[in-house]
Short mmCIF file of C-alpha atoms in Angstrom, two decimals:
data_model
loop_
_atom_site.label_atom_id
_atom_site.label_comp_id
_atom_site.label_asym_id
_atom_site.label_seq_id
_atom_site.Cartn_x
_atom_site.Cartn_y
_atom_site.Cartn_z
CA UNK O 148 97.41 132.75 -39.92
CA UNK O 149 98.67 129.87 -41.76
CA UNK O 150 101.31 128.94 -39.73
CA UNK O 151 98.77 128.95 -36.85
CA UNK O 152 96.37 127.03 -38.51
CA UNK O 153 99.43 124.30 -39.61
CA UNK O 154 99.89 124.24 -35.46
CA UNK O 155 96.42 123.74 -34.83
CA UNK O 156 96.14 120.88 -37.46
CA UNK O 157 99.14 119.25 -36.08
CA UNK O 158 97.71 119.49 -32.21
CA UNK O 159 94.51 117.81 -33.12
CA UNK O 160 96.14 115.00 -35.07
CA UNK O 161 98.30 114.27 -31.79
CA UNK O 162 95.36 114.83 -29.50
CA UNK O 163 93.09 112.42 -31.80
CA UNK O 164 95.02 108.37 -30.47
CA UNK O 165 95.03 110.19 -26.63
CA UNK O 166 91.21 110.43 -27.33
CA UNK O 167 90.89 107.28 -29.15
CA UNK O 168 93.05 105.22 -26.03
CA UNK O 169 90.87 107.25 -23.44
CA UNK O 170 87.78 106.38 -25.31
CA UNK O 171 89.08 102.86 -24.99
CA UNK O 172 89.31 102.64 -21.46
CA UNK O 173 86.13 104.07 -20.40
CA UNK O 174 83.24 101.86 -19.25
CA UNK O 175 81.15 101.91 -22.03
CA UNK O 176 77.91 99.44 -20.61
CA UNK O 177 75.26 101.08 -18.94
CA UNK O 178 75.97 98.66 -16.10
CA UNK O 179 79.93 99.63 -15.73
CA UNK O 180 78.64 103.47 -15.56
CA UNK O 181 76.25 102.82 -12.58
CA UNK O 182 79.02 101.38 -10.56
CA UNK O 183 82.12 103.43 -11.41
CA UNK O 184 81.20 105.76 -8.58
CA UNK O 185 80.33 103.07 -6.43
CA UNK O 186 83.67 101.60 -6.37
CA UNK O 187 85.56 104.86 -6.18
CA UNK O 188 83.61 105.40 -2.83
CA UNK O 189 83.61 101.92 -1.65
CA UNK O 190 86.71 101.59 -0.27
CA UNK O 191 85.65 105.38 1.92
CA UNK O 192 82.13 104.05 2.97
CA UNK O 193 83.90 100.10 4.23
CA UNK O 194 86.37 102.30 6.35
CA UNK O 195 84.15 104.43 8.30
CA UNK O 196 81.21 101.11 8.86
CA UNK O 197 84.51 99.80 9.92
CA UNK O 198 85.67 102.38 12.42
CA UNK O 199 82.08 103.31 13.74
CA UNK O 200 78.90 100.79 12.87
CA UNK O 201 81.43 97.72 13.81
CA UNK O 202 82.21 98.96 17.33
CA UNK O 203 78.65 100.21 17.88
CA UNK O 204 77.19 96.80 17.16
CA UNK O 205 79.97 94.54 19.21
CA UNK O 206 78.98 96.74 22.32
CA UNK O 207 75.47 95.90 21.86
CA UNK O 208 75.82 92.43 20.89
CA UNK O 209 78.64 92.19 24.26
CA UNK O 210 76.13 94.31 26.32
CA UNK O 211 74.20 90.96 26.09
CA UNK O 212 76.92 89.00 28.09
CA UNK O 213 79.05 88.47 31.42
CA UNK O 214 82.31 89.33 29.60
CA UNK O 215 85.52 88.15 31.91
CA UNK O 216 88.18 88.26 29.11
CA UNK O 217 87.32 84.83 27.53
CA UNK O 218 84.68 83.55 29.29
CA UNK O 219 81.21 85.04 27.83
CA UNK O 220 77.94 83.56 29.74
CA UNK O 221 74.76 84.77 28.31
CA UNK O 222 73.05 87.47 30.42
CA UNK O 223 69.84 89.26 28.19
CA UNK O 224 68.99 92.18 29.42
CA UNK O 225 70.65 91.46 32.72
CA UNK O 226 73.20 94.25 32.91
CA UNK O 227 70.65 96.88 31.69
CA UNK O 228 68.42 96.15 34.52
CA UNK O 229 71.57 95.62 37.07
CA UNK O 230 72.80 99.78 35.23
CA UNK O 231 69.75 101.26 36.42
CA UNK O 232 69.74 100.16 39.54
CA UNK O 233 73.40 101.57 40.31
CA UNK O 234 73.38 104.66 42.38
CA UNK O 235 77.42 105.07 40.58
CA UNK O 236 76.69 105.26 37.07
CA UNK O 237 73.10 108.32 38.06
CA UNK O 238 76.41 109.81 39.92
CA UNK O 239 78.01 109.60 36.66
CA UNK O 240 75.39 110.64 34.43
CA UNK O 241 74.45 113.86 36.91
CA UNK O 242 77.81 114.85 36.79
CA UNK O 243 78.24 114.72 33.45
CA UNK O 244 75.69 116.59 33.01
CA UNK O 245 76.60 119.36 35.37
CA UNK O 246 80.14 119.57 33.96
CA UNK O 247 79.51 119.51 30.96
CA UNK O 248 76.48 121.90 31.27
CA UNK O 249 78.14 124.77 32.95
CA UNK O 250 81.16 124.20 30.50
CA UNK O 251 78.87 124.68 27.46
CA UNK O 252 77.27 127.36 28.62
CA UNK O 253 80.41 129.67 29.35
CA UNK O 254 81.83 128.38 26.19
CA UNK O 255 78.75 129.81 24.31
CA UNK O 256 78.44 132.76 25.99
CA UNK O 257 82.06 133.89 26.17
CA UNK O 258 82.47 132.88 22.27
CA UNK O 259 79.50 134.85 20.93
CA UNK O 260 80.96 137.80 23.46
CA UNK O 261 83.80 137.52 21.73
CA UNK O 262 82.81 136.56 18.19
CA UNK O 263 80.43 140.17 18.40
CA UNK O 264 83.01 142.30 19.29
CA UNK O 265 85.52 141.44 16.61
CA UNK O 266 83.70 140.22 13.67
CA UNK O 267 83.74 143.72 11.82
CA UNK O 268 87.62 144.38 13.16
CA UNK O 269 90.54 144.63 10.36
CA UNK O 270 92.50 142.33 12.13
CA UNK O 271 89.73 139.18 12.89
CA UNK O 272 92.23 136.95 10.67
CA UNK O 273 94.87 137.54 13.38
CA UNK O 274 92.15 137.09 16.05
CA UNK O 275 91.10 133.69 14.62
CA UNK O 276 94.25 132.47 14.88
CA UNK O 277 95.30 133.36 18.30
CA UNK O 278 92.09 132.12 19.56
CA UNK O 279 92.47 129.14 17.97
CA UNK O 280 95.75 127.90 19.39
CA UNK O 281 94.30 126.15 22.22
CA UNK O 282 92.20 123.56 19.76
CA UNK O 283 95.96 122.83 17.95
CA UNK O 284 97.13 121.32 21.47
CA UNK O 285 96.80 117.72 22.44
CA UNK O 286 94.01 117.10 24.80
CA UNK O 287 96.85 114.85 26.84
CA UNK O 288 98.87 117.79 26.95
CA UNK O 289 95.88 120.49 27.95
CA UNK O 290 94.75 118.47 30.66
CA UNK O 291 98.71 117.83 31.80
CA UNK O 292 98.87 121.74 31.96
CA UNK O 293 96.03 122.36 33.80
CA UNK O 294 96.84 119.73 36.45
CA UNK O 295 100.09 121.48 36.97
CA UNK O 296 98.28 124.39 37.20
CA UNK O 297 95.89 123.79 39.56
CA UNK O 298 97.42 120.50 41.95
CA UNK O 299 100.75 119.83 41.40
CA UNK O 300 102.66 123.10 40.26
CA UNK O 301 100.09 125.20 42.81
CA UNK O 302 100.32 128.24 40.17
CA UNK O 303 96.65 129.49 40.89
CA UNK O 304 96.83 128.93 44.00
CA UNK O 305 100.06 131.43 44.26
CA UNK O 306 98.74 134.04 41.57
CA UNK O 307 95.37 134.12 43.85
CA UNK O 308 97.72 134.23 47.08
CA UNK O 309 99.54 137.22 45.03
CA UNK O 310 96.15 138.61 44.39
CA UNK O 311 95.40 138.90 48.24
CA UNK O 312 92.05 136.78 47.15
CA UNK O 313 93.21 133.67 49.34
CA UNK O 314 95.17 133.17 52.40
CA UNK O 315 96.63 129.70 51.80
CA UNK O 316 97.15 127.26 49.25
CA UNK O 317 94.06 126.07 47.50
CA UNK O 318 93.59 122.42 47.73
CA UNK O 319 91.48 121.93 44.26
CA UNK O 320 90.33 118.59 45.27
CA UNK O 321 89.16 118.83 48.64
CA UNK O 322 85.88 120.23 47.24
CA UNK O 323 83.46 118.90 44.86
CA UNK O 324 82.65 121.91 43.25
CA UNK O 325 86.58 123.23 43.08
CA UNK O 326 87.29 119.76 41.60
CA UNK O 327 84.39 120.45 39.03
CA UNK O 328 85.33 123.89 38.59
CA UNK O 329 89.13 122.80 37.52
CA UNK O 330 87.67 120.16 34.61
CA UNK O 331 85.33 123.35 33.42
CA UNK O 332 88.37 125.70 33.01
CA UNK O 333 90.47 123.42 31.56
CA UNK O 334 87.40 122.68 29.11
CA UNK O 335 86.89 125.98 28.73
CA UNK O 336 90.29 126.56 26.94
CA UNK O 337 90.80 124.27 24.76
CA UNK O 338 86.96 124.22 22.89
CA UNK O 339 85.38 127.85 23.31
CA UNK O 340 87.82 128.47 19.85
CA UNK O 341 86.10 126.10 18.46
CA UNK O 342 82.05 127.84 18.82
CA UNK O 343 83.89 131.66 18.63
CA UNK O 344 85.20 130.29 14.80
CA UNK O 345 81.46 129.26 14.08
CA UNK O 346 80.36 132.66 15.30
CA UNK O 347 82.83 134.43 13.93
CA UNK O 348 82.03 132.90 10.51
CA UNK O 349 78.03 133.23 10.74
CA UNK O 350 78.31 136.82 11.91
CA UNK O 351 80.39 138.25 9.09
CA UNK O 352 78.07 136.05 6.16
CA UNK O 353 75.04 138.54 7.96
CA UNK O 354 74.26 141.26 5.27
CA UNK O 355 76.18 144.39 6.49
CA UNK O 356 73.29 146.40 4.88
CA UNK O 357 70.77 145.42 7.20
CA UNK O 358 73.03 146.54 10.22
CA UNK O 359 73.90 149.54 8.63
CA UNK O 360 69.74 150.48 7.83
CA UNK O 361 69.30 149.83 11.76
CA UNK O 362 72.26 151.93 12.90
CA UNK O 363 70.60 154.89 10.65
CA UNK O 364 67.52 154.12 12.14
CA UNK O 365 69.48 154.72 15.67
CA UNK O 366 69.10 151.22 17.05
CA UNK O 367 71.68 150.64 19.40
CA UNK O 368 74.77 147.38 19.37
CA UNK O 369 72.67 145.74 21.96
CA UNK O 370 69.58 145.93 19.87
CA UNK O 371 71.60 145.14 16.70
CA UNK O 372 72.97 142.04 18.31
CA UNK O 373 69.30 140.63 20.25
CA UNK O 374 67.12 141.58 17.23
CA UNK O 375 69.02 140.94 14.45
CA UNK O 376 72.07 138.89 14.56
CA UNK O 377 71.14 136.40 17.21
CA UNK O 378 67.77 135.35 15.77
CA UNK O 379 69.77 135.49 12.48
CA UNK O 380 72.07 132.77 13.79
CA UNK O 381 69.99 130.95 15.74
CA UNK O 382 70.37 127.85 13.36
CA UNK O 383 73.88 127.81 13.60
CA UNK O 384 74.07 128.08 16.75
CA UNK O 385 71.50 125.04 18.02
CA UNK O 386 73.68 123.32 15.71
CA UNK O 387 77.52 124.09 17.01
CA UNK O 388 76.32 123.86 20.24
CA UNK O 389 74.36 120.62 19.85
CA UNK O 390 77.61 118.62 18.43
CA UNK O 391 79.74 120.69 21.21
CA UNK O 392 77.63 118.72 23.54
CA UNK O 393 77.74 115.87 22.33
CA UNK O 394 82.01 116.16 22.45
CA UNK O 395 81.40 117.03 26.05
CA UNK O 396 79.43 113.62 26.57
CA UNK O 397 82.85 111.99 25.90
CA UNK O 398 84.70 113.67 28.31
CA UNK O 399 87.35 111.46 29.47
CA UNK O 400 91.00 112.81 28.86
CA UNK O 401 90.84 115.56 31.34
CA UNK O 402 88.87 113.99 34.57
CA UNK O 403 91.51 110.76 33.75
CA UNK O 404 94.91 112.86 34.15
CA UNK O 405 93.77 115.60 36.58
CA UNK O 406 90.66 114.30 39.02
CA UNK O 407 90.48 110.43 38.61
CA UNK O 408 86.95 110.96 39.59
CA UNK O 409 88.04 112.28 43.23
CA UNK O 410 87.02 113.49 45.25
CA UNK O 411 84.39 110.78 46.26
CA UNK O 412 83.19 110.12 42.43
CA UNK O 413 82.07 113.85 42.43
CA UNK O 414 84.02 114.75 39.12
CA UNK O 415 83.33 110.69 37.70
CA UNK O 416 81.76 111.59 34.55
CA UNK O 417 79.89 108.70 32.32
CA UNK O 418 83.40 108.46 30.07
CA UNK O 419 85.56 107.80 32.84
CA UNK O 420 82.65 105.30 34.73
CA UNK O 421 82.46 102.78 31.59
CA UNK O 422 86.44 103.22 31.43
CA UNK O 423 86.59 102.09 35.20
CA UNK O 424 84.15 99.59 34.86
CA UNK O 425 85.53 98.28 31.34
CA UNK O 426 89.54 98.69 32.12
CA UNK O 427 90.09 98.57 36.21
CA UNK O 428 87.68 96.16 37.06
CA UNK O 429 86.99 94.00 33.64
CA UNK O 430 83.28 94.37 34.00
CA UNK O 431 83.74 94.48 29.38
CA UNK O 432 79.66 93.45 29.40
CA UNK O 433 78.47 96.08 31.95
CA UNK O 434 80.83 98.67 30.56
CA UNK O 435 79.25 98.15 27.03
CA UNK O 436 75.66 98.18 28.33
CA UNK O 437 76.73 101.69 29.88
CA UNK O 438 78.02 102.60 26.56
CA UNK O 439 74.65 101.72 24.86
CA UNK O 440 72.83 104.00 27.34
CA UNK O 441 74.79 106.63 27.40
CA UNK O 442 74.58 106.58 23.63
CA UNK O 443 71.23 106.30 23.34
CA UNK O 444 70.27 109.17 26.20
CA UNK O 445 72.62 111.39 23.90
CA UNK O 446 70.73 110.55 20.68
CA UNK O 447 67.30 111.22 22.29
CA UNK O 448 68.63 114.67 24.07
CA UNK O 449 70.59 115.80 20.65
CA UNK O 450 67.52 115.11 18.96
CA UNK O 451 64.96 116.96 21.10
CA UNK O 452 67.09 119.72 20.98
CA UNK O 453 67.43 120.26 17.29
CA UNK O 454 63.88 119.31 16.88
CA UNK O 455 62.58 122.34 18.96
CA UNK O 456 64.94 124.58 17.80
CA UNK O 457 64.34 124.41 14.08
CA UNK O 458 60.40 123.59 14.99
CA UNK O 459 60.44 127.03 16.68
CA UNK O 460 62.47 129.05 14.30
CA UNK O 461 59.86 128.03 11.27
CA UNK O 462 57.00 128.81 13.50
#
C-alpha cells in the first residue's frame, strides 16, 4: 500500500503543471466562452452558405437579367413571365413529373416488398450489402450501363428476343413511353437501395413483442404488415420518400448520357431543360429563372406533402 500510495503521490505532482498550463490556455472571460464554439463551427457554417445560399442567391439575382456571357441588360421579371408562357419548359415539368413519379413509386413499393420479407432473416447484414451495391456506382457509370443495355449494346432487346417476348430488335427510342421506361429502370437500380436501407432499419427498431402478441392472436403477415408496421412507419416513410423526390427533381445524369431528351423532348426533364437552355444555347438568365421555379414548385410540393402527412398521423 505504500508503495502505491508513493506512485499515486508522484502521478499527481506530474499531472499538477499539465493542469496548471491547460488552465492557462483556456478562455477564462465570459465573453471568450460564448464564442469558442462559434469559431470552431465557423469555418463549417461559411463553407456550406458558400456552396449552397451563394449559388441560390446569384440565380435569383441573374434570373433578373438578359445574361449573354458578359453582357447583362436588366430584364425584371421579364424571363418569369416569358417561362410561363413556354409550352418547352410545362413539357419539361410534366415529364419530370411522370418520370420521376412512376420511378418513386416502384422504388417504394419494391423496397418495402423487399425490406418486409427480410428484416427478421439471419442474414439481412449480407442482404444490405448486396442491395446496396448499386448506390456505390457512379451515376456516370449507371447511366453508361444502361445505355449499353438498352441502345447501343441491344442486350434487352436480345434477352427479350431469347425470351420469345419480341420478334425484332427493340428500338428504345422510337417511343415516348419506351424512352421513359429506360430512364425509370435505370433509376430504379441505382436508388430503390437507398428507401429498402430506410425500411430495413425502421422495421427491425418495431418492438418484436407487439408482432409476436398479434401472431398469438392469429393475425396473419398481411395484417401484421397493413395494421401494424406500415402505420408504424408511416413517418419514416413520408420522410425518405419526400427527400427521394426531391433527388428525382434533379434528374439530369441519366436523360443527358442515354435519351438527350429524344425522342421529340418526351424524356426532357426540368434538369436537362435549364442545362439546354443555360449550356447549348447561353440563355444563363432564362436558365436561372427556370432554376428559381423549379426550386420553388419543389419547396411548395415537399412541403404540402410532409405537412399532411404528419397533420394526419397526429389526428
Amino acid at each position: 500500500m505504500a508503495h502505491l500510495s508513493e506512485k499515486l503521490e508522484k502521478g499527481a505532482a506530474k499531472a499538477a503543471p499539465a493542469a496548471a498550463v491547460y488552465s492557462a490556455r483556456r478562455p477564462r472571460s465570459a465573453t471568450a466562452k460564448k464564442m469558442f464554439p462559434y469559431l470552431l463551427v465557423g469555418p463549417a457554417v461559411l463553407y456550406l452558405l458558400a456552396i449552397t445560399l451563394y449559388p441560390g442567391l446569384f440565380a435569383m439575382y441573374q434570373s433578373l437579367f438578359v445574361v449573354k456571357f458578359v453582357n447583362w441588360s436588366w430584364a425584371g421579371l421579364g424571363n418569369y413571365t416569358r417561362i410561363v408562357q413556354d409550352r418547352e419548359f410545362w413539357v419539361a415539368l410534366g415529364n419530370t413529373a411522370i418520370i420521376g413519379g412512376l420511378s418513386l413509386s416502384l422504388q417504394t413499393i419494391i423496397a418495402m416488398t423487399v425490406a418486409f420479407f427480410c428484416y427478421r432473416d439471419p442474414f439481412v447484414r449480407g442482404w444490405r450489402i448486396v442491395f446496396l451495391m448499386p448506390m456505390l456506382f457512379m451515376p456516370s457509370a449507371v447511366a453508361f450501363i444502361w445505355k449499353l443495355a438498352f441502345n447501343d449494346g441491344r442486350v434487352i432487346s436480345d434477352l427479350l428476343m431469347s425470351l420469345g417476348l419480341v420478334s425484332n430488335n427493340v428500338d428504345w427510342l422510337s417511343s415516348v413511353w419506351l424512352a421513359r421506361l429506360t430512364l425509370i429502370v435505370a433509376d430504379v437500380w441505382q436508388w430503390t437501395p437507398f428507401l429498402f436501407i430506410i425500411f430495413v432499419g425502421a422495421l427491425q427498431g418495431q418492438d418484436e413483442e407487439i408482432e409476436e402478441a398479434a401472431r398469438l392472436d392469429g393475425a396473419s403477415w398481411s395484417s401484421i404488415f397493413w395494421n401494424i408496421s406500415l402505420p408504424m412507419m408511416r413517418p419514416i416513410i413520408v420522410v425518405a420518400v419526400t427527400l427521394r423526390g426531391i433527388d428525382i427533381t434533379t434528374m439530369f445524369t441519366n436523360v443527358y448520357i442515354m435519351t438527350q431528351g429524344t425522342p421529340g423532348g418526351a424524356t426532357e426533364t426540368m434538369s436537362y431543360f435549364i442545362y439546354r437552355q443555360g449550356f447549348r444555347m447561353f440563355n444563363f438568365g432564362y436558365a436561372s429563372a427556370a432554376s428559381v421555379l423549379m426550386l420553388l414548385i419543389t419547396i411548395v410540393i415537399a412541403q404540402t406533402i410532409v405537412k399532411r402527412a404528419f397533420k394526419s398521423g397526429k389526428s
